[in-house]
Amino acid sequence: MKLKKKIPLIDQHDKFGFWGGKFGGNFIPETLKKPIEDLTKEFEKLRKDQKFIKKRDFYFKNFIGSPTSFIKLENLSNYLGGAQIWAKVVSEANGGAHKIYNATVHALICKAMGKKYIIGDTGAGYAGKMLSMAAKKFGLKCKIFMGAKDIKRQKPNCDAMRKNGAEIVPVYSGSQTLVDAVSECMRYWVSNCDNTHMCVGSTVGPNIFVKICGWSTAQISRELKAQLKEKFKKVPKKLKLINCVGGGSSAYGFWSEFIDYDKKHIELIGVEAGGPKKSLLHAAPLSRNAKIGILHGAASYVCQNNEGQIHETESISAGLDYPGVSPIHCFLKDTKRARYTYATDEEALTAYQLVTKFEKLNPSLEPSHAFAETIKIAPKLSKNTILIVNSCGDAKKDRDILKERLGKN
Amino acid sequence: MKKNSLINQSFQNAKNEKRPALLTYTVAGDFTKKKSLEILKSISNYADICELGFPHNTPIADGGQIQTSAYRAIKNGVKINDVFSIVSNFKKSKKNKPIILMGYYNMVYQYNENKFILKCKKAKVDGLIIVDLPYPENKKFASKCKRNNINFIQLISPTTSKSRLTKIVNDSHDMIYYISMLSTTGGKLKVSAKEIIKQYQKIKNHNKSKNVVIGFGITEKTIESLKKADGLVVGSAICKEITRSIKKRQNAVTNVINLVKKLKNKIK
């Protein structure tokens, strides 16, 4: 299994849609073959269409607010000693997280295909909130599928979705979290694919959804590359890019421009959700060696039992609370280009406290997992090592959880 | 594959009686391992072919009724090996009644494809439907099944394109499953019977010798209108009856037999 250079990772799959010959693919019911084929053709056409690219860039700039800033966390670096810690503040994007990139592109594709309805899944509520924003912006009717448990714990994002005119469909089956929301969303699409476009909220699902999402979030690393050259004149010699990984859309977007570099030069570190410290449940299929399985139309490392039943997961962060992971991250793991680890709920909370104590930054619980790893390794590294964390979400949505776990906030 | 499989014979028998074959779907282990075998045995007195689901907890193409049955079975601890033993037990007394196992690919993948097929063969499973392993991804697996005298059943849906349809029919074994409408299992029939039969006929026109069954949205109310087909599948309606019986503390086995009898009478 080998990575190719100069070809975007999203395009390094075979004709059946597999990365590295075994991750990804299209494990879908017959009914979805045609809509997925149509979507694939449309996307391949659009991404080559200069007019469409212009449109995308226009909305990225004027609707999303690109570029998001790239800042040094001076106080945190000084406190920890060792490496310099920087952050790409993707949470500045309209809506407060990276999910807006994928949502905007899907809304544009939906328009281009002449469909009036758009549906999507959501865990933390960000993917849902952003899709509702994009739907409103482009005049589309929007339905969001969300686990009943998540609706309770991410209320601020639910309020936003409703305000944007989207309908939230609560999902009561299974663990009532993201995994069930994605299943229910796919079921709805099976029944309504003739007039409805589906947006998958991360780089997961059948092959084409991985590609569209990765193509959209890649904006993050394009911006970062330019910002690195601006601040350092060139790409620094010792660089580590640290990102949380649930489905893996923000990590792919953060890394895509840097995958061709040698890992000794630019290390890619993915941090999964380890769950509560003493719990056996987690949402870390890559770093805790889950087996390959099929979930939501794609093969990837999946938290499951030996029979193939998908495990319930547990994490304080709804956005990372997912038993599967993007096939492209499985590919990056097996080719050893990226290193994956996990942080527990407690470590993420401690990291959140430390970051907010020293910096004017309010990372949500998802990037707090990435900060936890950063805080762990920074003191051991040299001053000329640059650690960059993708602060990909804002903690406003975590208000209630933070209050419950940390007291006053 | 044997020329005259049990599946083929069942369709032939129904044809001789000038009626479509009745196919039932129940979930293995619903609502207990013992009861599901009992249900299977008793409905097979009226059904021509029995489909038996091996339950998965992330079923992306199933509606509420079958999900409920699947979750119930998993909660009751049913494992893949239990599914095989249910089939073996069934075949001891009903050796000429075809059984088709139906489920999702991850279960087969975790068990190991080859091992799964061997187990099927040993338990005398007649056919397999893997919902999320479509053509052409299923080519290798389908031919492995064929070599072991197991029918791999291809699905065709209203969204299947013309060129794809031709290829799927050419690659199919004795039976093809036509999905009546854009829906998960158990949805309300939202297409007219006339339209469904028209689409069905398109498949038949490609190859008259293939047995084509129609499934999804078939209930006591709708079954008669689709009588023209080679076979009709009823699944969610049966699962629903089991759920209803449990809730009302009635005998699920008796209730399900009565339902299947009624279904059979409608297409006689």
Short mmCIF file of C-alpha atoms in Angstrom, two decimals, chain A residues 9 34 40-41 43 51 67 94-95 122 131 134 164-165 185 221-222 239 286 290-291 313 337 343 377 409:
data_model
loop_
_atom_site.label_atom_id
_atom_site.label_comp_id
_atom_site.label_asym_id
_atom_site.label_seq_id
_atom_site.Cartn_x
_atom_site.Cartn_y
_atom_site.Cartn_z
CA LEU A 9 -5.53 11.86 -1.71
CA LYS A 34 -28.09 5.49 -9.73
CA THR A 40 -20.36 11.36 -9.09
CA LYS A 41 -20.73 12.50 -12.70
CA PHE A 43 -19.20 16.45 -9.13
CA LYS A 51 -17.33 28.98 -13.34
CA PRO A 67 -9.33 32.93 5.17
CA ASN A 94 -19.32 31.52 9.53
CA GLY A 95 -21.29 29.32 11.90
CA THR A 122 -25.33 15.65 12.42
CA LEU A 131 -26.29 22.74 6.26
CA ALA A 134 -26.31 26.96 3.47
CA ASN A 164 -32.68 28.73 9.90
CA GLY A 165 -35.90 27.00 8.98
CA CYS A 185 -30.48 9.90 6.85
CA SER A 221 -4.77 23.70 4.22
CA ARG A 222 -4.60 25.89 1.10
CA LEU A 239 6.27 21.06 11.69
CA LEU A 286 -7.64 4.01 14.44
CA ALA A 290 -10.36 -1.72 15.62
CA LYS A 291 -10.83 -4.23 12.80
CA THR A 313 -19.38 4.61 21.38
CA ARG A 337 1.95 8.84 6.80
CA ALA A 343 -7.35 11.73 24.31
CA ILE A 377 4.09 16.69 23.57
CA ASN A 409 -17.96 28.93 32.94
#
